[in-house]
Short mmCIF file of C-alpha atoms and ligand atoms in Angstrom, two decimals:
data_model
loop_
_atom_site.label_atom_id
_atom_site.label_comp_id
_atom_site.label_asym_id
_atom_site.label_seq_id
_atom_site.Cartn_x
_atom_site.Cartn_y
_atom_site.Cartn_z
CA UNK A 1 -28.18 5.17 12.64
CA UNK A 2 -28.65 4.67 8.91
CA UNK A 3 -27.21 1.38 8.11
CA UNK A 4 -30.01 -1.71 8.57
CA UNK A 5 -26.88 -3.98 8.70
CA UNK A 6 -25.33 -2.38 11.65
CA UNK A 7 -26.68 -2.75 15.09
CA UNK A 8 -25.65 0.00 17.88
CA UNK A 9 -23.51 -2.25 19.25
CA UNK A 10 -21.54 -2.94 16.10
CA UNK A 11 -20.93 1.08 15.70
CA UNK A 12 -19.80 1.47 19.11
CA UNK A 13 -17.51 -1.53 18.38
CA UNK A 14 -16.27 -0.25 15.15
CA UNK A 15 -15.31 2.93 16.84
CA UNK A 16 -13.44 1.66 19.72
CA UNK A 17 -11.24 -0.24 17.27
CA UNK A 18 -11.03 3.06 15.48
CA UNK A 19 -9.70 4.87 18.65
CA UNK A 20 -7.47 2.30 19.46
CA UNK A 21 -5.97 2.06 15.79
CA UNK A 22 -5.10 5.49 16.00
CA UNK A 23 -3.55 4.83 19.46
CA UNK A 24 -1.72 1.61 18.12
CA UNK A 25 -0.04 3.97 15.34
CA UNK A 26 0.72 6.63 16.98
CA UNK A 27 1.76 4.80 20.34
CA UNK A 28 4.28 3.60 18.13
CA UNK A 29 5.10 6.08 15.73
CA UNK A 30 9.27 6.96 16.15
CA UNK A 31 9.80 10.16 17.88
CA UNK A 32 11.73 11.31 14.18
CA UNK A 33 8.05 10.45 12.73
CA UNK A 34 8.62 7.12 11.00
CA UNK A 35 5.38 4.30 11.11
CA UNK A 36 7.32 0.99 11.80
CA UNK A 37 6.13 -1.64 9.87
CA UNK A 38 5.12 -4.02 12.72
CA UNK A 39 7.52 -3.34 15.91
CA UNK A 40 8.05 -6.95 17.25
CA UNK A 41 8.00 -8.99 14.54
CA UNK A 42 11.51 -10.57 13.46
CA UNK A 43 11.68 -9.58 10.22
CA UNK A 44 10.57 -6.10 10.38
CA UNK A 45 11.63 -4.74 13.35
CA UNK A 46 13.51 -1.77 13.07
CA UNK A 47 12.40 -0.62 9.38
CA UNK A 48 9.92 1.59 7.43
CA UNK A 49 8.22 0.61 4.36
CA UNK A 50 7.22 3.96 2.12
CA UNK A 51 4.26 1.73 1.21
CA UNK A 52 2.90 0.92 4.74
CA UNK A 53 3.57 4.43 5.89
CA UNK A 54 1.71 6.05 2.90
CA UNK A 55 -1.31 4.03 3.63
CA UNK A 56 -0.72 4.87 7.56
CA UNK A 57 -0.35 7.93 7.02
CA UNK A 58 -3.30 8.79 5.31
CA UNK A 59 -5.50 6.94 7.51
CA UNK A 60 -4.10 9.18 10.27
CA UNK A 61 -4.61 11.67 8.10
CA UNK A 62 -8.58 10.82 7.75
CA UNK A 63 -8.95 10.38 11.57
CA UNK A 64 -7.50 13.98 11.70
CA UNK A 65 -4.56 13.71 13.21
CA UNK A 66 -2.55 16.41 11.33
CA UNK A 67 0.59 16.15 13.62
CA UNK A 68 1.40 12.39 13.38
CA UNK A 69 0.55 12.25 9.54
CA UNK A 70 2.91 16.03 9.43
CA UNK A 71 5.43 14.85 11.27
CA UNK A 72 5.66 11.26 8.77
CA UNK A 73 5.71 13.49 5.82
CA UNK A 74 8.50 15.38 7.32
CA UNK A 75 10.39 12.15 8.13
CA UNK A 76 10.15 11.38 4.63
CA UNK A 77 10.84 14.14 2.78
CA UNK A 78 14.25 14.61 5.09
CA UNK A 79 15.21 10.77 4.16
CA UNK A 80 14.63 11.82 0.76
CA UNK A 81 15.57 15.18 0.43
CA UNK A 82 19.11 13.93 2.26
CA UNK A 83 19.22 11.53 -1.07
CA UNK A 84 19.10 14.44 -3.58
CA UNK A 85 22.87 14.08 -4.87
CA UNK A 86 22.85 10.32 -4.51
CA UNK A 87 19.25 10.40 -7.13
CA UNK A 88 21.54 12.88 -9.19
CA UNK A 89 24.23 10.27 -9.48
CA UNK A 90 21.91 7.66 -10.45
CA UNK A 91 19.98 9.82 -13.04
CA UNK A 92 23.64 10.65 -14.38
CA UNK A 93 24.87 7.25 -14.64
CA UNK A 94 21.84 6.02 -17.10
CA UNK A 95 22.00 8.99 -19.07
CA UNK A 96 25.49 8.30 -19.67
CA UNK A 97 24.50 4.90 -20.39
CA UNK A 98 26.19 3.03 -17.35
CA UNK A 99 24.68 0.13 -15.83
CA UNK A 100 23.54 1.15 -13.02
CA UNK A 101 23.40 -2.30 -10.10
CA UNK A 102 19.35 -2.54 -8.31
CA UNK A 103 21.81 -2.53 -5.50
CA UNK A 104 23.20 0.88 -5.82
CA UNK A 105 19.07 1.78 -5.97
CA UNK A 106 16.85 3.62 -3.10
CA UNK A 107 15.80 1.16 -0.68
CA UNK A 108 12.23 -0.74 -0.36
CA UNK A 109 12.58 0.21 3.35
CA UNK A 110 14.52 2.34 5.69
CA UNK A 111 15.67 2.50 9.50
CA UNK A 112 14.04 5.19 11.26
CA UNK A 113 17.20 7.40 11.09
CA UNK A 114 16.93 7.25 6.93
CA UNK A 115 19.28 4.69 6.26
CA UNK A 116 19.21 1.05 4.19
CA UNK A 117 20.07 -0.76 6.89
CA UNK A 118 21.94 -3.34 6.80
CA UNK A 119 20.11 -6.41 6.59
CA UNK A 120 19.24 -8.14 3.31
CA UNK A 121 16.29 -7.61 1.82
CA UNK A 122 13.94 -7.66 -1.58
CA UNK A 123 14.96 -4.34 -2.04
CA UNK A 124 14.41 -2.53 -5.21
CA UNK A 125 10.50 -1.68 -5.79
CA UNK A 126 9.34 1.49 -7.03
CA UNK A 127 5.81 1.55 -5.84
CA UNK A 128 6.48 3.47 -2.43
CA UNK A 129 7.91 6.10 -3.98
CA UNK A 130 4.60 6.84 -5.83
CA UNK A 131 2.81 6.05 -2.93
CA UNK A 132 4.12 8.57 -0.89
CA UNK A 133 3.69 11.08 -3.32
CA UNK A 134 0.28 9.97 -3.79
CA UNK A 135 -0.65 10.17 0.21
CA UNK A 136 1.44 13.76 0.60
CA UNK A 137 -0.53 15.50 -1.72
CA UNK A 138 -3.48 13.93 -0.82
CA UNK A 139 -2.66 15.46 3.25
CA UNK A 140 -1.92 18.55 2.09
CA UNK A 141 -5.28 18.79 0.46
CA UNK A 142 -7.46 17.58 2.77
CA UNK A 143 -5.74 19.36 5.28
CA UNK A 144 -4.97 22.95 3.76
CA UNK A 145 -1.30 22.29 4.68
CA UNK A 146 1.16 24.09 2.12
CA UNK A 147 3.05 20.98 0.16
CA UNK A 148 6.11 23.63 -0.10
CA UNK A 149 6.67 22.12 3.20
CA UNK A 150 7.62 18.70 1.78
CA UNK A 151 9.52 19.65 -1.89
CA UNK A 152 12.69 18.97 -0.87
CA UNK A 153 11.37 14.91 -0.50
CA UNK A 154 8.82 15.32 -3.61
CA UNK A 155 11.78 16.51 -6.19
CA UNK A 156 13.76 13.61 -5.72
CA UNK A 157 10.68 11.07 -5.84
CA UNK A 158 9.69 12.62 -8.65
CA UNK A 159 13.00 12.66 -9.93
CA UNK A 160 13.76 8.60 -8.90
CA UNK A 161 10.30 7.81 -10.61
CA UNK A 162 10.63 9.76 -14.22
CA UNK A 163 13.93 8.08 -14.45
CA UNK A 164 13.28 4.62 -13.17
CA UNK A 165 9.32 4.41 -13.94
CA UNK A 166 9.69 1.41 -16.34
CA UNK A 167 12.31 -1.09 -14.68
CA UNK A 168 11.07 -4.79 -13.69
CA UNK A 169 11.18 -4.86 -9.80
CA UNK A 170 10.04 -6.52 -6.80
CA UNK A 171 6.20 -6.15 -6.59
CA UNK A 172 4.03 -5.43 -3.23
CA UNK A 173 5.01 -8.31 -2.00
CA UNK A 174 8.73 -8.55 -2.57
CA UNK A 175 8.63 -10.93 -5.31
CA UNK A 176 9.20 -11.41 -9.19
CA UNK A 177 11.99 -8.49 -9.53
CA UNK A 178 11.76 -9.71 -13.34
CA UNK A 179 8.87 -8.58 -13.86
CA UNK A 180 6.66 -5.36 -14.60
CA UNK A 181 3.85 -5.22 -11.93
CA UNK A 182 0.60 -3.58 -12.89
CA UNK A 183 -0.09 -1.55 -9.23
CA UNK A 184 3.60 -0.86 -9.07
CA UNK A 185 3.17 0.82 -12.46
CA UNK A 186 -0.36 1.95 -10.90
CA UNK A 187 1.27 3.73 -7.85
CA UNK A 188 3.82 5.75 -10.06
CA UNK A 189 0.63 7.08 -11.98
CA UNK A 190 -0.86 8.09 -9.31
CA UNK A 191 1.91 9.65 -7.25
CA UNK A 192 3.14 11.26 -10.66
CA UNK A 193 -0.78 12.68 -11.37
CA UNK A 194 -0.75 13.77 -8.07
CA UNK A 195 2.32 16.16 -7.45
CA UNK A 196 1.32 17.54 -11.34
CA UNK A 197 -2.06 18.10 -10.73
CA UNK A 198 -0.98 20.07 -7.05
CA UNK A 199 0.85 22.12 -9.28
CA UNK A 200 4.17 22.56 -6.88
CA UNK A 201 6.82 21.54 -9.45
CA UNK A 202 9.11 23.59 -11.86
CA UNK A 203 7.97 23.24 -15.22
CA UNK A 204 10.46 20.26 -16.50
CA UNK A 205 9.79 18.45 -13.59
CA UNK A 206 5.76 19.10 -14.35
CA UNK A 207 6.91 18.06 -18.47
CA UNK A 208 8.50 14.68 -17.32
CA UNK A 209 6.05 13.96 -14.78
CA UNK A 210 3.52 14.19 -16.48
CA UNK A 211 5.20 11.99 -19.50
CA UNK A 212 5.73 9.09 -17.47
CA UNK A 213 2.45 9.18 -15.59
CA UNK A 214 1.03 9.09 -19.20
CA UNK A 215 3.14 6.48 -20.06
CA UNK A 216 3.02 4.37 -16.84
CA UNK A 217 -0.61 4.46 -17.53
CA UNK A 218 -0.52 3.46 -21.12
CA UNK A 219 1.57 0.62 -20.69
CA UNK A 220 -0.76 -0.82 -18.31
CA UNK A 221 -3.65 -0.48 -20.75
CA UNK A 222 -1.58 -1.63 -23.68
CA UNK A 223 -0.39 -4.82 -21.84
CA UNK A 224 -1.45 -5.10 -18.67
CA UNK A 225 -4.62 -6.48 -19.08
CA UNK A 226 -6.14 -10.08 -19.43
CA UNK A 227 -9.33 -11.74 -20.03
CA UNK A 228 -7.84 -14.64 -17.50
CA UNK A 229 -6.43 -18.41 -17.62
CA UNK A 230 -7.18 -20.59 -20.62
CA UNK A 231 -10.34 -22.43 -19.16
CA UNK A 232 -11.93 -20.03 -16.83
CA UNK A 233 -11.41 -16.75 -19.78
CA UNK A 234 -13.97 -13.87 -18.83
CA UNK A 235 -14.11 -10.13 -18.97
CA UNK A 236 -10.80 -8.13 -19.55
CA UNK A 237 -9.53 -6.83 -16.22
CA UNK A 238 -5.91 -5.65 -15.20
CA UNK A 239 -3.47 -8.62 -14.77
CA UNK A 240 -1.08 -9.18 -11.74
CA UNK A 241 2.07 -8.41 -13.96
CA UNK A 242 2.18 -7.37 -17.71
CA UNK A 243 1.69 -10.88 -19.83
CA UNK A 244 0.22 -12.27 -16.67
CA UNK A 245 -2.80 -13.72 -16.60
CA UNK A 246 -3.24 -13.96 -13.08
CA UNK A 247 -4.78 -11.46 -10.67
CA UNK A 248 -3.43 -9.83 -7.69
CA UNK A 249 -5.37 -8.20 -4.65
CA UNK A 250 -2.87 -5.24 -5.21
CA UNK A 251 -4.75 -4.21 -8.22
CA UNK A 252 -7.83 -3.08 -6.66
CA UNK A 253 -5.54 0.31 -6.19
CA UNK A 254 -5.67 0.62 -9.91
CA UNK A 255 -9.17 1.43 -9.22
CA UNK A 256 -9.23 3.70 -5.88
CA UNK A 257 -7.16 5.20 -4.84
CA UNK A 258 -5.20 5.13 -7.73
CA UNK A 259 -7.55 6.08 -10.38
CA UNK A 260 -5.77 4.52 -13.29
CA UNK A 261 -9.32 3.45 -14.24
CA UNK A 262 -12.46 4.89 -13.41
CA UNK A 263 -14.76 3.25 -11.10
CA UNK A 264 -17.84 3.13 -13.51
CA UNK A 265 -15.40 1.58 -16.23
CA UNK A 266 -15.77 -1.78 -17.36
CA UNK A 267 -12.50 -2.83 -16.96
CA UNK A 268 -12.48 -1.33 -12.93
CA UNK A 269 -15.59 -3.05 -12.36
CA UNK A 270 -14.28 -6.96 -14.08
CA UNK A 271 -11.15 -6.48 -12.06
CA UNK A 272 -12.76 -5.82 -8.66
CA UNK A 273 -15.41 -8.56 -9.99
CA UNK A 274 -11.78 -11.09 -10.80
CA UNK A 275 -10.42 -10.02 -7.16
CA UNK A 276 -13.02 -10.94 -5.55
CA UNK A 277 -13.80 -14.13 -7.47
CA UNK A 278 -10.32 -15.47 -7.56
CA UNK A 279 -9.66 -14.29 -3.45
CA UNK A 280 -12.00 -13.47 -1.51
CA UNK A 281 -13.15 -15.93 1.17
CA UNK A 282 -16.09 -14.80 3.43
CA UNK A 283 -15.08 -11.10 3.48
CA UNK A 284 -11.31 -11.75 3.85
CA UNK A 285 -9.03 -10.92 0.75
CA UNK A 286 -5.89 -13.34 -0.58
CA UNK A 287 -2.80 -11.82 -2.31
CA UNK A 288 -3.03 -13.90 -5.00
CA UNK A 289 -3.44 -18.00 -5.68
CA UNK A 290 -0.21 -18.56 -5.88
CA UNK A 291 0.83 -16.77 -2.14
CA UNK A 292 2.70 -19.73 0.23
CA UNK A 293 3.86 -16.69 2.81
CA UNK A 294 2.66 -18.45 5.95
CA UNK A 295 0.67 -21.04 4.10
CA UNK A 296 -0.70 -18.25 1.71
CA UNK A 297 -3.55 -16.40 4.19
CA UNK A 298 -6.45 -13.82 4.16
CA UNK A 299 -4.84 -10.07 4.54
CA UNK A 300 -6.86 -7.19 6.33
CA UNK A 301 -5.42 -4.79 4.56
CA UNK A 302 -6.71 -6.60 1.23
CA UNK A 303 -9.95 -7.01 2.89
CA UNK A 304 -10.41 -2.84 3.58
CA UNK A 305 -8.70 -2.08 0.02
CA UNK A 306 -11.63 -4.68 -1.11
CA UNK A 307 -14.32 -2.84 0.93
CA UNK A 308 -12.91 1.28 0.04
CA UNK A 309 -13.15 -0.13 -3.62
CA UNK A 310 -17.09 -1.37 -2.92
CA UNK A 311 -17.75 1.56 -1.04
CA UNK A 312 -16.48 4.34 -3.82
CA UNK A 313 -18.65 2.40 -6.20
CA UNK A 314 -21.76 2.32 -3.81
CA UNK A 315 -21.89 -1.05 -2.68
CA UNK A 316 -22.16 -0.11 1.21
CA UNK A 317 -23.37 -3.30 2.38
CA UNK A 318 -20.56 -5.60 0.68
CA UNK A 319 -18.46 -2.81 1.70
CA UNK A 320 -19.12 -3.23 5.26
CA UNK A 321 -19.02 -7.10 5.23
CA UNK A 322 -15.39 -6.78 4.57
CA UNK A 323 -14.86 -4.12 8.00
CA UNK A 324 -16.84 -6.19 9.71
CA UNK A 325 -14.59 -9.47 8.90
CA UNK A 326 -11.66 -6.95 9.79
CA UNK A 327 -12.98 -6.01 13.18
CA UNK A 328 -14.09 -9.83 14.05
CA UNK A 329 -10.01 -10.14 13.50
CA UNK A 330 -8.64 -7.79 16.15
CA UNK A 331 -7.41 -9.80 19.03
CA UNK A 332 -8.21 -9.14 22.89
CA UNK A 333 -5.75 -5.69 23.27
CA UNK A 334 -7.27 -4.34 19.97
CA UNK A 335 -4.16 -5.55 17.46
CA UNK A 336 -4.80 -6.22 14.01
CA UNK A 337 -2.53 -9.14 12.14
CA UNK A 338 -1.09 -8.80 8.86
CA UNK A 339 -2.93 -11.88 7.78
CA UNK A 340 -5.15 -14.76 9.31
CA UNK A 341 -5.23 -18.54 9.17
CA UNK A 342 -8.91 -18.95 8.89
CA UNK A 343 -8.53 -19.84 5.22
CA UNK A 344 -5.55 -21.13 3.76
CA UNK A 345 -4.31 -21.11 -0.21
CA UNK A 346 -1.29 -23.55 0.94
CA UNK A 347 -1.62 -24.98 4.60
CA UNK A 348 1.25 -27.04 3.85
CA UNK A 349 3.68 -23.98 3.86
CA UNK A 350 2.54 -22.66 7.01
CA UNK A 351 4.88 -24.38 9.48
CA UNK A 352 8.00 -23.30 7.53
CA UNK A 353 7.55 -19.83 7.70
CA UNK A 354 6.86 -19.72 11.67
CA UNK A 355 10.07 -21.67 12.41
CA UNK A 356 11.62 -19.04 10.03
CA UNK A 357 10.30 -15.66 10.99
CA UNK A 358 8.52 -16.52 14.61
CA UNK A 359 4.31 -15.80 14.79
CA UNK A 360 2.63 -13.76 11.62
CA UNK A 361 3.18 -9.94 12.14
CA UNK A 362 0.74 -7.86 14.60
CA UNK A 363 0.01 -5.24 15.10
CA UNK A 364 0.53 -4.21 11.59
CA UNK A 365 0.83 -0.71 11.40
CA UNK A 366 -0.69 -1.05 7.55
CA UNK A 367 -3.69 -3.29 8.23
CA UNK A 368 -4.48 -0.45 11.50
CA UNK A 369 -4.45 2.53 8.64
CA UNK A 370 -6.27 0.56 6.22
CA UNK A 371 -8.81 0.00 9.10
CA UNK A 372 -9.39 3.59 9.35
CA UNK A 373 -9.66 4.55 6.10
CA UNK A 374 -12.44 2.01 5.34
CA UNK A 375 -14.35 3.22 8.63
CA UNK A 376 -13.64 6.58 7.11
CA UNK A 377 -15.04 5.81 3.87
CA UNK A 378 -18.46 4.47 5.05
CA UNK A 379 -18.63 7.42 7.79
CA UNK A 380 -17.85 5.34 10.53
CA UNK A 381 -14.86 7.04 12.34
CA UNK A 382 -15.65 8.47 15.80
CA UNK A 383 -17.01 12.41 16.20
CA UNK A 384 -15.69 14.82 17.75
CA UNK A 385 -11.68 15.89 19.14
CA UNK A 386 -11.59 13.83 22.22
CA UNK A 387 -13.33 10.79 20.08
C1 BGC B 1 4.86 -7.50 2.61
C2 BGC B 1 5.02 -6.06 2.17
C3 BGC B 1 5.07 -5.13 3.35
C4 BGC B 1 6.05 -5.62 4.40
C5 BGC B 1 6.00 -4.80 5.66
C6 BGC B 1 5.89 -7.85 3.65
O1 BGC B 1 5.68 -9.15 4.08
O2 BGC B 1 5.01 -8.35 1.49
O3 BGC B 1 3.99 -5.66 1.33
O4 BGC B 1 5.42 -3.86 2.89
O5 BGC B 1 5.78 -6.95 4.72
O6 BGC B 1 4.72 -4.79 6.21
#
C-alpha cells in the first residue's frame, strides 16, 4: 500500500463499496439498458437523465464492465437515433426562421422505452446531450469498441447541439432556463471535441462541430468568467452562468473532464480554488450558495467531481479526503444519497421539500458512478474479474 493516509482497512472498505456500486447500478440497470436515475424516489422514478447515465456509464465503464456501459450506449443511441426526423424538423423550423416552443424540444429525461413521458418537468437543457457524447467516445476508446456502433444516436446529438448550442436553458440543476450556464456550454464543448477528435463524422458534420465547440468555448472565455462578488473580488475563475458572479460546483467539469481549460491554467486552478472556498464543507461539496433543494445540502457526486479534479492535478491526499467523506456516507446496505444533511446552506427549506417529494433520493445511480470513477482515478478500484 502506497498511500500513508490510507490504512488496510480503509482500502478494503473502499473496495467493497466499489463492488457493491457496481452491483447497485447494474442490479438496477433496465433490461433495454437505461440507468434510472434513483428507482424509488417520487420524483424520479421511472425516468433517465442523459446526464446521470453519462456519468454512470462511464464509471461502469472504468470498473470494466463493457456490457452494462454497451448496452446504455445502445439504449441511447436507439432513443436518439428513433428522433432523427423529429431533430430534422426542428433544425428545419429555425432555419426557416419559425419559432420553435422549448416544448416541442428533446427532453431533459426519458422513460426507459425512449419516450418524454408524461409528467411535467424542467425540461429543456442541453448539457446531456454533450455529455453523452462526451462518455461514448470516451467507452469506445478505452475500450477498443468501434463507435460505428453508436452513429445513428451521435448524428442527431451532434445535430441537436450545432443547432441549439447557444439557447438559455435549464442548468444541471433544472433551474434558470433564462440563462446561459457555463458547464452546460462546457458539456457541449466537450461532447462536440469529442465525436471530432474520434473522427467518425461526415465532413459537414466534422465543419459544424467543430464551429460550435469553438464557439461554445469562446463564449465561455469571453463572458463567462468573474473575479467574484463586490466585497470578496479575487482571481478570475469561470462563473455559474454568463454575467454571473456566482460559482457553481458544476463548473469543476470545465476543468476535468471537460477540458475547456487546462488543469495547470490559472483560471482552472482559481475556479477549483472558488469551488472549494465558496462550498466545500469538510470534504462534502454544495451546488451553489444559493441551493434551498432540501434545505440546500452537501452532494456526493460534487464531492468525487471535487476529488477527480484534485486528483488530475496531483493533489492525492485532498483528493482522497473527499472519497473518504463519500464512503463515511453510504448507509448500512451500501446506498449512496444524492445529498446529506450534515451541513445545511438553508435548514429552513428542508421540511418543505420532504412533505413534497418524500425522503432525499438513494441510491443515486449518479453519486454510485461518480464513486467509481474517483476510486478509479486514485487506483483504488478492486483487481482482478471476479473483484
Ligand atoms: C438534479 C439533476 C439530476 C436529477 C436526477 C435533480 O434533482 O438537479 O441534476 O439530473 O435530479 O438525478
Amino acid at each position: 500500500m502506497t498511500d500513508t493516509s490510507l490504512t488496510t482497512v480503509d482500502v478494503a472498505r473502499l473496495a467493497d463499496l466499489a463492488r457493491r456500486s457496481h452491483a447497485v447500478i447494474t442490479g438496477l440497470q433496465d433490461p433495454g439498458g437505461a440507468y434510472p436515475a434513483s428507482p424509488t424516489f417520487s420524483a424520479y422514478r421511472g425516468y433517465a437523465w442523459l446526464r446521470d447515465g453519462a456519468f454512470t456509464a462511464e464509471g461502469i465503464s472504468r470498473y470494466r464492465d463493457v456490457d452494462s456501459a454497451d448496452r446504455f450506449h445502445d439504449w441511447v443511441a436507439r432513443v436518439l437515433g428513433a428522433r432523427a426526423a423529429e431533430v430534422a424538423a426542428l433544425r428545419t423550423a429555425t432555419a426557416d426562421g419559425r419559432d420553435v416552443p422549448l416544448a416541442a424540444m428533446l427532453p431533459t429525461r426519458f422513460t426507459f422505452d425512449g419516450a418524454n413521458g408524461s409528467d411535467p418537468w424542467w425540461d429543456f437543457q442541453t448539457d446531456g446531450y454533450g455529455l453523452w457524447l462526451w462518455a461514448v467516445v470516451a467507452h469506445a476508446r478505452r475500450h477498443g469498441v468501434p463507435l460505428t456502433r453508436w452513429l445513428a444516436g451521435i448524428t442527431v446529438a451532434v445535430d441537436y447541439l450545432v443547432t441549439f448550442w447557444d439557447l438559455p436553458c435549464y442548468d444541471w440543476w433544472e433551474e434558470h432556463v433564462e440563462e446561459q450556464h457555463v458547464s452546460t456550454l462546457g458539456a457541449i464543448h466537450a461532447g462536440l471535441m469529442a465525436v471530432v477528435d474520434a473522427q467518425v463524422l461526415d465532413d459537414a458534420r466534422t465543419i459544424a462541430a467543430t464551429g460550435a465547440a469553438h464557439a461554445a468555448r469562446d463564449r465561455i472565455l469571453l463572458t463567462g468568467t468573474t473575479s467574484g462578488r463586490a466585497g470578496d473580488r479575487g482571481a478570475r475563475h469561470l462563473a455559474k452562468w454568463l454575467g454571473s458572479d456566482a460559482v457553481d460546483a458544476s463548473l469543476l467539469a470545465c476543468v476535468v473532464p471537460f477540458g475547456v481549460l487546462d488543469p495547470g491554467s490559472a483560471l482552472a486552478e482559481a475556479t477549483v480554488d472558488a469551488v472549494a472556498r465558496d462550498l466545500e464543507v469538510d470534504g462534502g461539496v454544495h451546488r451553489f450558495r444559493a441551493d434551498v433543494f432540501y434545505g440546500g445540502g452537501q452532494w456526493l457526486l460534487l464531492a468525487c467531481l471535487l476529488g477527480w479534479n484534485r486528483a488530475v492535478a496531483g493533489d492525492r491526499e485532498a483528493a482522497l479526503r473527499n472519497l473518504l467523506w463519500v464512503a463515511d456516507r453510504a448507509d448500512a446496505e451500501g446506498y449512496l444519497p444524492e445529498q446529506v444533511a450534515d451541513h445545511l446552506l438553508h435548514p429552513e427549506h428542508r421540511a418543505e421539500w420532504i412533505e413534497r417529494w418524500g425522503e432525499v433520493a438513494s441510491p443515486l445511480l449518479w453519486s454510485h458512478g461518480m464513486f467509481l470513477i474517483l476510486a478509479d482515478e486514485l487506483g483504488l478500484l478492486p483487481e482482478g474479474s471476479d473483484r
